[in-house]
mmCIF file of N, CA and C in Angstrom:
data_model
loop_
_atom_site.group_PDB
_atom_site.id
_atom_site.type_symbol
_atom_site.label_atom_id
_atom_site.label_comp_id
_atom_site.label_asym_id
_atom_site.label_seq_id
_atom_site.Cartn_x
_atom_site.Cartn_y
_atom_site.Cartn_z
ATOM 1 N N MET A 1 33.300 56.269 79.840
ATOM 2 C CA MET A 1 34.300 56.930 79.552
ATOM 3 C C MET A 1 33.644 58.284 78.548
ATOM 4 N N ALA A 2 34.357 59.505 78.607
ATOM 5 C CA ALA A 2 33.911 60.630 77.802
ATOM 6 C C ALA A 2 35.094 61.067 77.501
ATOM 7 N N THR A 3 34.981 62.011 76.410
ATOM 8 C CA THR A 3 36.422 62.585 75.690
ATOM 9 C C THR A 3 36.023 64.151 75.617
ATOM 10 N N GLY A 4 36.969 64.930 75.228
ATOM 11 C CA GLY A 4 36.768 66.354 75.179
ATOM 12 C C GLY A 4 38.149 66.906 74.700
ATOM 13 N N GLY A 5 37.789 68.267 74.736
ATOM 14 C CA GLY A 5 39.251 69.067 74.381
ATOM 15 C C GLY A 5 38.806 70.577 74.288
ATOM 16 N N CYS A 6 39.947 71.111 73.726
ATOM 17 C CA CYS A 6 39.772 72.737 73.592
ATOM 18 C C CYS A 6 39.207 72.814 72.066
ATOM 19 N N GLN A 7 38.639 74.146 71.794
ATOM 20 C CA GLN A 7 38.249 74.428 70.546
ATOM 21 C C GLN A 7 39.095 74.246 69.420
ATOM 22 N N CYS A 8 40.267 74.251 69.545
ATOM 23 C CA CYS A 8 41.231 74.162 68.363
ATOM 24 C C CYS A 8 41.764 72.721 68.339
ATOM 25 N N GLY A 9 41.309 71.951 69.164
ATOM 26 C CA GLY A 9 41.602 70.458 68.893
ATOM 27 C C GLY A 9 43.167 70.101 69.231
ATOM 28 N N ARG A 10 43.769 70.913 69.819
ATOM 29 C CA ARG A 10 45.197 70.592 70.016
ATOM 30 C C ARG A 10 45.302 69.976 71.047
ATOM 31 N N ILE A 11 44.375 70.312 72.198
ATOM 32 C CA ILE A 11 44.239 69.617 73.717
ATOM 33 C C ILE A 11 43.153 68.614 73.501
ATOM 34 N N ARG A 12 43.246 67.376 73.958
ATOM 35 C CA ARG A 12 42.416 66.392 73.975
ATOM 36 C C ARG A 12 42.623 65.675 75.156
ATOM 37 N N TYR A 13 41.447 65.015 75.894
ATOM 38 C CA TYR A 13 41.383 64.274 76.804
ATOM 39 C C TYR A 13 40.404 63.162 76.753
ATOM 40 N N SER A 14 40.482 62.174 77.760
ATOM 41 C CA SER A 14 39.674 61.318 77.938
ATOM 42 C C SER A 14 39.470 60.971 79.524
ATOM 43 N N VAL A 15 38.284 60.605 79.997
ATOM 44 C CA VAL A 15 37.874 60.756 81.488
ATOM 45 C C VAL A 15 36.960 59.672 81.596
ATOM 46 N N ALA A 16 37.334 58.830 82.874
ATOM 47 C CA ALA A 16 36.393 57.816 83.266
ATOM 48 C C ALA A 16 35.151 58.616 84.242
ATOM 49 N N ILE A 17 33.992 58.376 84.030
ATOM 50 C CA ILE A 17 33.151 59.057 84.716
ATOM 51 C C ILE A 17 32.067 58.250 85.305
ATOM 52 N N GLU A 18 31.564 58.514 86.500
ATOM 53 C CA GLU A 18 30.854 57.917 87.296
ATOM 54 C C GLU A 18 29.296 57.971 87.172
ATOM 55 N N ASP A 19 29.051 59.091 86.548
ATOM 56 C CA ASP A 19 27.643 59.569 86.728
ATOM 57 C C ASP A 19 27.690 61.033 85.590
ATOM 58 N N ASP A 20 26.551 61.500 85.231
ATOM 59 C CA ASP A 20 26.442 62.664 84.428
ATOM 60 C C ASP A 20 26.036 63.931 85.195
ATOM 61 N N ASP A 21 26.402 64.142 86.664
ATOM 62 C CA ASP A 21 26.081 64.911 87.413
ATOM 63 C C ASP A 21 26.999 66.235 87.391
ATOM 64 N N THR A 22 26.633 67.291 87.167
ATOM 65 C CA THR A 22 27.548 68.597 86.941
ATOM 66 C C THR A 22 26.940 69.409 88.023
ATOM 67 N N TYR A 23 27.689 70.570 87.876
ATOM 68 C CA TYR A 23 27.146 71.685 88.725
ATOM 69 C C TYR A 23 27.419 73.014 88.151
ATOM 70 N N LEU A 24 26.709 74.233 88.378
ATOM 71 C CA LEU A 24 27.121 75.457 87.808
ATOM 72 C C LEU A 24 27.652 76.130 88.944
ATOM 73 N N CYS A 25 29.149 76.873 88.474
ATOM 74 C CA CYS A 25 29.607 77.719 89.674
ATOM 75 C C CYS A 25 29.455 79.202 88.956
ATOM 76 N N HIS A 26 28.883 79.997 90.148
ATOM 77 C CA HIS A 26 28.686 81.373 89.895
ATOM 78 C C HIS A 26 29.547 82.531 90.820
ATOM 79 N N CYS A 27 30.688 81.850 91.164
ATOM 80 C CA CYS A 27 31.569 82.500 91.927
ATOM 81 C C CYS A 27 32.203 83.686 90.916
ATOM 82 N N ARG A 28 32.520 84.813 91.303
ATOM 83 C CA ARG A 28 33.332 85.971 90.707
ATOM 84 C C ARG A 28 34.622 85.343 89.781
ATOM 85 N N MET A 29 35.155 84.639 90.502
ATOM 86 C CA MET A 29 36.288 84.029 89.554
ATOM 87 C C MET A 29 35.987 83.340 88.518
ATOM 88 N N CYS A 30 35.051 82.489 88.478
ATOM 89 C CA CYS A 30 34.420 81.433 87.788
ATOM 90 C C CYS A 30 34.015 82.238 86.495
ATOM 91 N N GLU A 31 33.197 83.334 86.863
ATOM 92 C CA GLU A 31 32.725 84.380 85.910
ATOM 93 C C GLU A 31 33.842 85.043 85.057
ATOM 94 N N ARG A 32 34.755 85.549 85.841
ATOM 95 C CA ARG A 32 35.650 86.045 84.992
ATOM 96 C C ARG A 32 36.477 84.965 84.048
ATOM 97 N N ALA A 33 36.961 83.856 84.830
ATOM 98 C CA ALA A 33 37.561 83.012 83.853
ATOM 99 C C ALA A 33 37.118 82.296 82.746
ATOM 100 N N GLY A 34 35.710 82.191 82.875
ATOM 101 C CA GLY A 34 34.884 82.076 81.662
ATOM 102 C C GLY A 34 34.316 82.892 80.836
ATOM 103 N N GLY A 35 34.251 84.176 81.359
ATOM 104 C CA GLY A 35 33.652 85.322 80.686
ATOM 105 C C GLY A 35 32.127 85.250 80.511
ATOM 106 N N GLY A 36 31.466 84.601 81.462
ATOM 107 C CA GLY A 36 30.189 84.492 81.407
ATOM 108 C C GLY A 36 29.658 84.455 82.948
ATOM 109 N N VAL A 37 28.075 84.431 82.957
ATOM 110 C CA VAL A 37 27.410 84.316 84.240
ATOM 111 C C VAL A 37 27.831 83.154 85.188
ATOM 112 N N SER A 38 28.269 82.263 84.535
ATOM 113 C CA SER A 38 28.617 80.970 85.648
ATOM 114 C C SER A 38 29.490 80.391 84.614
ATOM 115 N N LEU A 39 30.202 79.025 85.239
ATOM 116 C CA LEU A 39 30.695 78.128 84.365
ATOM 117 C C LEU A 39 29.997 76.632 84.998
ATOM 118 N N ALA A 40 29.923 75.719 83.929
ATOM 119 C CA ALA A 40 29.337 74.653 84.207
ATOM 120 C C ALA A 40 30.631 73.608 84.351
ATOM 121 N N PHE A 41 30.813 72.581 85.545
ATOM 122 C CA PHE A 41 31.869 71.807 85.674
ATOM 123 C C PHE A 41 31.187 70.393 86.138
ATOM 124 N N LYS A 42 32.015 69.554 85.742
ATOM 125 C CA LYS A 42 31.919 68.036 85.806
ATOM 126 C C LYS A 42 33.118 67.773 87.070
ATOM 127 N N ASN A 43 32.786 67.222 87.958
ATOM 128 C CA ASN A 43 33.645 66.771 88.872
ATOM 129 C C ASN A 43 34.401 65.584 88.409
ATOM 130 N N VAL A 44 35.499 65.378 88.714
ATOM 131 C CA VAL A 44 36.316 63.831 87.975
ATOM 132 C C VAL A 44 37.587 63.773 88.924
ATOM 133 N N ALA A 45 37.618 62.421 89.079
ATOM 134 C CA ALA A 45 38.939 62.306 89.959
ATOM 135 C C ALA A 45 40.329 62.699 88.907
ATOM 136 N N LEU A 46 41.354 63.012 89.697
ATOM 137 C CA LEU A 46 42.506 63.250 88.919
ATOM 138 C C LEU A 46 42.914 62.167 88.205
ATOM 139 N N ALA A 47 43.169 61.229 88.714
ATOM 140 C CA ALA A 47 43.714 60.092 88.298
ATOM 141 C C ALA A 47 42.537 59.226 86.999
ATOM 142 N N ALA A 48 41.448 59.733 87.009
ATOM 143 C CA ALA A 48 40.627 59.451 85.805
ATOM 144 C C ALA A 48 40.818 60.045 84.528
ATOM 145 N N VAL A 49 41.733 61.209 84.710
ATOM 146 C CA VAL A 49 41.880 61.839 83.527
ATOM 147 C C VAL A 49 43.000 61.612 82.747
ATOM 148 N N THR A 50 43.025 61.429 81.250
ATOM 149 C CA THR A 50 44.099 61.098 80.705
ATOM 150 C C THR A 50 44.099 62.292 79.437
ATOM 151 N N TRP A 51 45.236 62.966 79.454
ATOM 152 C CA TRP A 51 45.463 63.887 78.512
ATOM 153 C C TRP A 51 46.155 63.389 77.365
ATOM 154 N N THR A 52 45.289 63.139 76.065
ATOM 155 C CA THR A 52 45.944 62.199 74.910
ATOM 156 C C THR A 52 46.649 63.087 73.876
ATOM 157 N N THR A 53 46.630 64.352 74.165
ATOM 158 C CA THR A 53 47.553 64.872 73.083
ATOM 159 C C THR A 53 48.682 65.771 73.994
ATOM 160 N N ARG A 54 48.236 66.535 74.767
ATOM 161 C CA ARG A 54 49.148 67.403 75.779
ATOM 162 C C ARG A 54 48.282 67.947 76.845
ATOM 163 N N GLU A 55 49.129 68.331 77.839
ATOM 164 C CA GLU A 55 48.198 68.995 78.997
ATOM 165 C C GLU A 55 48.053 70.313 78.893
ATOM 166 N N PRO A 56 46.909 70.821 79.230
ATOM 167 C CA PRO A 56 46.560 72.426 79.358
ATOM 168 C C PRO A 56 47.674 73.319 79.940
ATOM 169 N N ASP A 57 47.959 74.504 79.342
ATOM 170 C CA ASP A 57 48.551 75.619 80.069
ATOM 171 C C ASP A 57 47.880 75.641 81.393
ATOM 172 N N GLU A 58 48.431 76.411 82.312
ATOM 173 C CA GLU A 58 47.884 76.621 83.597
ATOM 174 C C GLU A 58 47.931 78.268 84.343
ATOM 175 N N TYR A 59 46.859 78.387 84.688
ATOM 176 C CA TYR A 59 46.919 79.660 85.204
ATOM 177 C C TYR A 59 46.829 79.714 86.718
ATOM 178 N N ARG A 60 47.560 80.112 87.843
ATOM 179 C CA ARG A 60 47.201 80.277 89.144
ATOM 180 C C ARG A 60 45.990 81.339 89.158
ATOM 181 N N SER A 61 45.069 81.087 89.241
ATOM 182 C CA SER A 61 43.970 82.231 89.537
ATOM 183 C C SER A 61 43.622 82.444 90.840
ATOM 184 N N SER A 62 44.229 81.801 91.872
ATOM 185 C CA SER A 62 43.910 82.324 93.410
ATOM 186 C C SER A 62 45.284 81.513 94.005
ATOM 187 N N PRO A 63 45.241 82.259 95.334
ATOM 188 C CA PRO A 63 46.366 81.533 96.306
ATOM 189 C C PRO A 63 45.986 79.793 96.719
ATOM 190 N N ILE A 64 44.670 79.656 95.939
ATOM 191 C CA ILE A 64 44.602 78.000 96.713
ATOM 192 C C ILE A 64 44.251 77.231 95.388
ATOM 193 N N ALA A 65 44.111 77.553 94.200
ATOM 194 C CA ALA A 65 43.737 77.002 92.920
ATOM 195 C C ALA A 65 44.222 77.597 91.715
ATOM 196 N N GLN A 66 44.478 76.552 90.639
ATOM 197 C CA GLN A 66 44.940 76.992 89.311
ATOM 198 C C GLN A 66 43.793 76.530 88.225
ATOM 199 N N ARG A 67 43.935 77.137 87.205
ATOM 200 C CA ARG A 67 42.886 76.665 85.954
ATOM 201 C C ARG A 67 43.588 76.291 84.641
ATOM 202 N N GLY A 68 43.225 75.244 84.212
ATOM 203 C CA GLY A 68 43.931 74.889 82.941
ATOM 204 C C GLY A 68 42.856 75.248 81.777
ATOM 205 N N PHE A 69 43.879 75.755 80.520
ATOM 206 C CA PHE A 69 43.180 76.332 79.486
ATOM 207 C C PHE A 69 43.913 76.451 78.268
ATOM 208 N N ARG A 70 43.577 76.193 76.832
ATOM 209 C CA ARG A 70 44.337 76.381 75.782
ATOM 210 C C ARG A 70 44.875 77.786 75.600
ATOM 211 N N ARG A 71 46.120 78.027 75.623
ATOM 212 C CA ARG A 71 46.531 79.428 75.500
ATOM 213 C C ARG A 71 46.391 80.011 74.111
ATOM 214 N N GLU A 72 46.351 79.089 73.064
ATOM 215 C CA GLU A 72 46.167 79.820 71.492
ATOM 216 C C GLU A 72 44.613 79.834 71.304
ATOM 217 N N CYS A 73 43.810 79.358 71.598
ATOM 218 C CA CYS A 73 42.313 79.534 71.331
ATOM 219 C C CYS A 73 41.463 79.824 72.420
ATOM 220 N N GLY A 74 42.248 79.941 73.832
ATOM 221 C CA GLY A 74 41.576 80.486 74.751
ATOM 222 C C GLY A 74 40.539 79.703 75.659
ATOM 223 N N THR A 75 40.470 78.594 75.145
ATOM 224 C CA THR A 75 39.286 77.484 75.892
ATOM 225 C C THR A 75 39.860 77.376 77.425
ATOM 226 N N PRO A 76 38.803 77.499 78.356
ATOM 227 C CA PRO A 76 38.956 77.227 79.554
ATOM 228 C C PRO A 76 38.785 75.766 79.719
ATOM 229 N N LEU A 77 39.393 74.922 80.533
ATOM 230 C CA LEU A 77 39.370 73.499 80.522
ATOM 231 C C LEU A 77 39.180 72.904 81.836
ATOM 232 N N THR A 78 39.789 73.349 82.937
ATOM 233 C CA THR A 78 39.862 72.738 84.164
ATOM 234 C C THR A 78 39.484 73.736 85.380
ATOM 235 N N PHE A 79 39.469 73.313 86.578
ATOM 236 C CA PHE A 79 39.723 73.989 87.690
ATOM 237 C C PHE A 79 40.165 72.907 88.654
ATOM 238 N N SER A 80 41.259 73.303 89.641
ATOM 239 C CA SER A 80 41.398 72.504 90.580
ATOM 240 C C SER A 80 42.425 73.165 91.599
ATOM 241 N N PHE A 81 42.219 72.505 92.744
ATOM 242 C CA PHE A 81 42.917 73.181 94.044
ATOM 243 C C PHE A 81 44.371 72.639 93.920
ATOM 244 N N SER A 82 45.046 73.659 94.466
ATOM 245 C CA SER A 82 46.729 73.195 94.208
ATOM 246 C C SER A 82 47.257 72.811 95.449
ATOM 247 N N ASP A 83 46.742 72.427 96.637
ATOM 248 C CA ASP A 83 47.182 71.895 97.570
ATOM 249 C C ASP A 83 47.428 70.410 97.425
ATOM 250 N N ASP A 84 48.267 69.759 98.014
ATOM 251 C CA ASP A 84 48.807 68.419 98.071
ATOM 252 C C ASP A 84 47.724 67.260 98.480
ATOM 253 N N GLU A 85 46.413 67.866 98.956
ATOM 254 C CA GLU A 85 45.187 67.208 99.475
ATOM 255 C C GLU A 85 44.133 66.564 98.345
ATOM 256 N N ALA A 86 44.460 67.623 97.108
ATOM 257 C CA ALA A 86 43.507 67.433 96.044
ATOM 258 C C ALA A 86 43.615 66.079 95.282
ATOM 259 N N THR A 87 42.495 65.384 95.062
ATOM 260 C CA THR A 87 42.234 64.297 94.527
ATOM 261 C C THR A 87 41.350 64.234 93.420
ATOM 262 N N ASP A 88 40.846 65.444 93.143
ATOM 263 C CA ASP A 88 40.006 65.431 92.028
ATOM 264 C C ASP A 88 40.002 67.217 91.470
ATOM 265 N N MET A 89 39.237 66.873 90.453
ATOM 266 C CA MET A 89 39.562 68.502 89.746
ATOM 267 C C MET A 89 38.302 68.184 88.729
ATOM 268 N N ASP A 90 37.633 69.688 88.351
ATOM 269 C CA ASP A 90 36.626 69.823 87.473
ATOM 270 C C ASP A 90 36.966 70.070 85.936
ATOM 271 N N LEU A 91 36.411 69.411 84.863
ATOM 272 C CA LEU A 91 36.333 69.941 83.899
ATOM 273 C C LEU A 91 35.060 70.618 83.396
ATOM 274 N N THR A 92 35.487 71.633 82.191
ATOM 275 C CA THR A 92 34.417 72.324 81.898
ATOM 276 C C THR A 92 33.622 71.451 80.965
ATOM 277 N N VAL A 93 32.058 71.646 81.473
ATOM 278 C CA VAL A 93 31.257 70.764 80.510
ATOM 279 C C VAL A 93 31.128 71.165 78.983
ATOM 280 N N GLY A 94 31.539 72.255 78.588
ATOM 281 C CA GLY A 94 31.352 72.827 77.443
ATOM 282 C C GLY A 94 32.581 72.250 76.420
ATOM 283 N N SER A 95 33.767 71.606 77.320
ATOM 284 C CA SER A 95 34.867 71.215 76.564
ATOM 285 C C SER A 95 34.630 69.613 76.233
ATOM 286 N N PHE A 96 33.592 68.938 76.992
ATOM 287 C CA PHE A 96 33.395 67.806 76.372
ATOM 288 C C PHE A 96 32.641 67.392 75.037
ATOM 289 N N ASP A 97 33.147 66.586 74.118
ATOM 290 C CA ASP A 97 32.657 66.378 72.967
ATOM 291 C C ASP A 97 30.961 66.326 72.820
ATOM 292 N N GLU A 98 30.571 65.634 74.094
ATOM 293 C CA GLU A 98 28.965 65.512 74.397
ATOM 294 C C GLU A 98 28.394 66.131 75.442
ATOM 295 N N PRO A 99 28.343 67.620 75.380
ATOM 296 C CA PRO A 99 27.907 68.137 76.756
ATOM 297 C C PRO A 99 26.513 67.988 77.075
ATOM 298 N N GLY A 100 25.727 67.593 75.878
ATOM 299 C CA GLY A 100 24.482 67.451 76.372
ATOM 300 C C GLY A 100 23.756 66.313 77.013
ATOM 301 N N ARG A 101 24.846 65.365 77.431
ATOM 302 C CA ARG A 101 24.617 64.063 78.257
ATOM 303 C C ARG A 101 24.527 64.743 79.579
ATOM 304 N N PHE A 102 25.139 65.463 80.115
ATOM 305 C CA PHE A 102 25.393 65.858 81.587
ATOM 306 C C PHE A 102 24.021 66.733 81.933
ATOM 307 N N ARG A 103 23.895 66.651 83.521
ATOM 308 C CA ARG A 103 22.613 67.290 83.845
ATOM 309 C C ARG A 103 23.225 68.200 85.285
ATOM 310 N N PRO A 104 22.850 69.404 85.241
ATOM 311 C CA PRO A 104 23.054 69.995 86.500
ATOM 312 C C PRO A 104 22.196 69.908 87.595
ATOM 313 N N THR A 105 23.061 69.799 88.586
ATOM 314 C CA THR A 105 22.419 69.039 90.080
ATOM 315 C C THR A 105 22.423 70.054 91.226
ATOM 316 N N HIS A 106 23.296 71.002 90.829
ATOM 317 C CA HIS A 106 23.396 72.029 92.026
ATOM 318 C C HIS A 106 24.006 73.405 91.791
ATOM 319 N N HIS A 107 23.837 74.260 92.466
ATOM 320 C CA HIS A 107 24.792 75.441 92.330
ATOM 321 C C HIS A 107 25.708 75.708 93.226
ATOM 322 N N PHE A 108 26.782 76.377 92.826
ATOM 323 C CA PHE A 108 27.877 77.062 93.706
ATOM 324 C C PHE A 108 28.389 78.272 93.511
ATOM 325 N N GLY A 109 28.516 79.093 94.686
ATOM 326 C CA GLY A 109 29.049 80.281 94.538
ATOM 327 C C GLY A 109 27.939 81.305 94.521
ATOM 328 N N MET A 110 26.880 80.819 95.403
ATOM 329 C CA MET A 110 25.356 81.689 95.252
ATOM 330 C C MET A 110 25.600 83.249 95.305
ATOM 331 N N GLU A 111 26.638 83.473 96.414
ATOM 332 C CA GLU A 111 26.595 85.069 96.725
ATOM 333 C C GLU A 111 26.995 85.845 95.574
ATOM 334 N N SER A 112 27.231 85.314 94.499
ATOM 335 C CA SER A 112 27.359 85.880 93.316
ATOM 336 C C SER A 112 26.462 85.444 92.158
ATOM 337 N N ARG A 113 25.603 84.763 92.167
ATOM 338 C CA ARG A 113 24.560 84.372 91.453
ATOM 339 C C ARG A 113 23.820 85.448 90.635
ATOM 340 N N HIS A 114 23.604 85.663 89.419
ATOM 341 C CA HIS A 114 22.664 86.564 88.865
ATOM 342 C C HIS A 114 21.424 85.753 88.450
ATOM 343 N N GLU A 115 20.370 86.035 89.325
ATOM 344 C CA GLU A 115 18.796 85.749 89.137
ATOM 345 C C GLU A 115 18.408 85.689 87.863
ATOM 346 N N ALA A 116 18.573 86.745 87.070
ATOM 347 C CA ALA A 116 17.845 86.936 85.925
ATOM 348 C C ALA A 116 18.471 85.891 84.928
ATOM 349 N N TRP A 117 19.369 85.334 85.040
ATOM 350 C CA TRP A 117 20.073 84.349 84.190
ATOM 351 C C TRP A 117 19.781 82.920 84.344
ATOM 352 N N LEU A 118 19.041 82.765 85.456
ATOM 353 C CA LEU A 118 18.591 81.306 86.046
ATOM 354 C C LEU A 118 17.395 80.669 84.955
ATOM 355 N N ASP A 119 16.533 81.497 84.756
ATOM 356 C CA ASP A 119 15.765 80.708 83.863
ATOM 357 C C ASP A 119 15.557 81.547 82.841
ATOM 358 N N THR A 120 15.959 81.220 81.764
ATOM 359 C CA THR A 120 15.557 81.901 80.331
ATOM 360 C C THR A 120 14.572 81.150 79.300
ATOM 361 N N THR A 121 13.824 80.256 79.718
ATOM 362 C CA THR A 121 13.124 79.646 79.054
ATOM 363 C C THR A 121 12.099 80.511 78.198
ATOM 364 N N GLY A 122 11.582 81.514 78.713
ATOM 365 C CA GLY A 122 10.327 82.380 77.769
ATOM 366 C C GLY A 122 11.197 83.552 76.980
ATOM 367 N N LEU A 123 12.471 83.341 76.874
ATOM 368 C CA LEU A 123 12.917 84.474 75.925
ATOM 369 C C LEU A 123 13.098 83.703 74.555
ATOM 370 N N PRO A 124 12.823 84.508 73.486
ATOM 371 C CA PRO A 124 12.689 84.178 72.357
ATOM 372 C C PRO A 124 14.028 83.579 71.658
ATOM 373 N N GLY A 125 13.989 82.688 70.994
ATOM 374 C CA GLY A 125 15.487 81.671 70.578
ATOM 375 C C GLY A 125 15.338 81.855 68.997
ATOM 376 N N ILE A 126 16.769 82.025 68.615
ATOM 377 C CA ILE A 126 16.954 82.183 67.111
ATOM 378 C C ILE A 126 18.135 81.118 66.895
ATOM 379 N N ARG A 127 17.772 80.395 65.885
ATOM 380 C CA ARG A 127 19.152 79.243 65.467
ATOM 381 C C ARG A 127 19.986 80.065 64.590
ATOM 382 N N SER A 128 21.193 79.684 64.830
ATOM 383 C CA SER A 128 22.549 80.245 63.859
ATOM 384 C C SER A 128 22.104 80.252 62.624
ATOM 385 N N GLU A 129 21.633 79.391 61.965
ATOM 386 C CA GLU A 129 21.214 79.330 60.380
ATOM 387 C C GLU A 129 20.153 80.208 59.990
ATOM 388 N N ASP A 130 19.360 80.540 61.064
ATOM 389 C CA ASP A 130 18.361 81.494 60.735
ATOM 390 C C ASP A 130 18.637 83.028 61.088
ATOM 391 N N ASN A 131 20.086 83.381 61.121
ATOM 392 C CA ASN A 131 20.606 84.572 61.389
ATOM 393 C C ASN A 131 21.554 84.702 60.029
ATOM 394 N N ALA A 132 20.779 85.695 59.033
ATOM 395 C CA ALA A 132 21.440 85.721 57.775
ATOM 396 C C ALA A 132 22.992 86.239 57.821
ATOM 397 N N SER A 133 23.195 87.494 58.594
ATOM 398 C CA SER A 133 24.687 87.766 58.928
ATOM 399 C C SER A 133 25.497 86.728 59.507
ATOM 400 N N THR A 134 25.148 85.869 60.283
ATOM 401 C CA THR A 134 26.070 85.013 60.773
ATOM 402 C C THR A 134 26.056 83.678 59.574
ATOM 403 N N ARG A 135 25.147 82.989 59.253
ATOM 404 C CA ARG A 135 25.070 82.132 58.317
ATOM 405 C C ARG A 135 25.907 82.378 57.075
ATOM 406 N N ASP A 136 25.606 83.728 56.517
ATOM 407 C CA ASP A 136 26.250 84.256 55.142
ATOM 408 C C ASP A 136 27.655 84.257 55.368
ATOM 409 N N ARG A 137 28.290 84.695 56.433
ATOM 410 C CA ARG A 137 29.722 84.798 56.705
ATOM 411 C C ARG A 137 30.270 83.147 56.440
ATOM 412 N N TRP A 138 29.520 82.482 57.349
ATOM 413 C CA TRP A 138 30.108 81.149 57.623
ATOM 414 C C TRP A 138 30.141 80.517 56.062
ATOM 415 N N MET A 139 29.201 80.657 55.154
ATOM 416 C CA MET A 139 29.149 80.066 53.970
ATOM 417 C C MET A 139 30.244 80.423 53.016
ATOM 418 N N LYS A 140 30.365 82.095 53.240
ATOM 419 C CA LYS A 140 31.214 82.682 52.387
ATOM 420 C C LYS A 140 32.828 82.347 52.756
ATOM 421 N N THR A 141 32.822 82.017 53.971
ATOM 422 C CA THR A 141 34.441 81.418 54.344
ATOM 423 C C THR A 141 34.620 80.007 54.382
ATOM 424 N N VAL A 142 33.730 79.378 54.929
ATOM 425 C CA VAL A 142 33.933 77.845 55.007
ATOM 426 C C VAL A 142 33.318 76.875 54.109
ATOM 427 N N GLY A 143 32.050 77.589 53.735
ATOM 428 C CA GLY A 143 31.312 76.583 52.900
ATOM 429 C C GLY A 143 30.100 75.873 53.473
ATOM 430 N N LYS A 144 30.148 76.012 54.975
ATOM 431 C CA LYS A 144 29.378 75.349 55.635
ATOM 432 C C LYS A 144 29.231 75.971 56.930
ATOM 433 N N LEU A 145 28.092 75.493 57.652
ATOM 434 C CA LEU A 145 27.950 76.056 59.039
ATOM 435 C C LEU A 145 28.696 75.303 60.141
ATOM 436 N N PRO A 146 28.957 75.779 61.159
ATOM 437 C CA PRO A 146 30.066 74.882 62.209
ATOM 438 C C PRO A 146 29.369 73.895 62.738
ATOM 439 N N ASP A 147 29.966 72.944 63.252
ATOM 440 C CA ASP A 147 29.286 71.705 63.990
ATOM 441 C C ASP A 147 28.873 72.164 65.174
#
């Protein structure tokens, strides 16, 4: 079992998963829906998902699919095909409580993939607490850094 939800916590789910395999979708619709260069997804059986608080809002993103999201906080949560034959759906990896457990196994939507974003291991990294502007704002407003 794995659990997850939206940023504000008003939508929560639990899901029975068979493995930790995930994929990165680079199609233009996913880029736009997530506001990034790709979206990381975990494919799961529709019947394996339980919405423990409430179901997500839905947006018909194309003639063949819809996306679940939380309207108030903007968190993208799902992708699913809208036909009657659909037996599975995708949950966004970032919406899981423990996204670090998953491992990408393939890419999808290669026609839109941005090569420069695939291997960023050589770029310098800055931890949130080492950026004075970010750290000081969190400490002044909340008294601690976010989880």
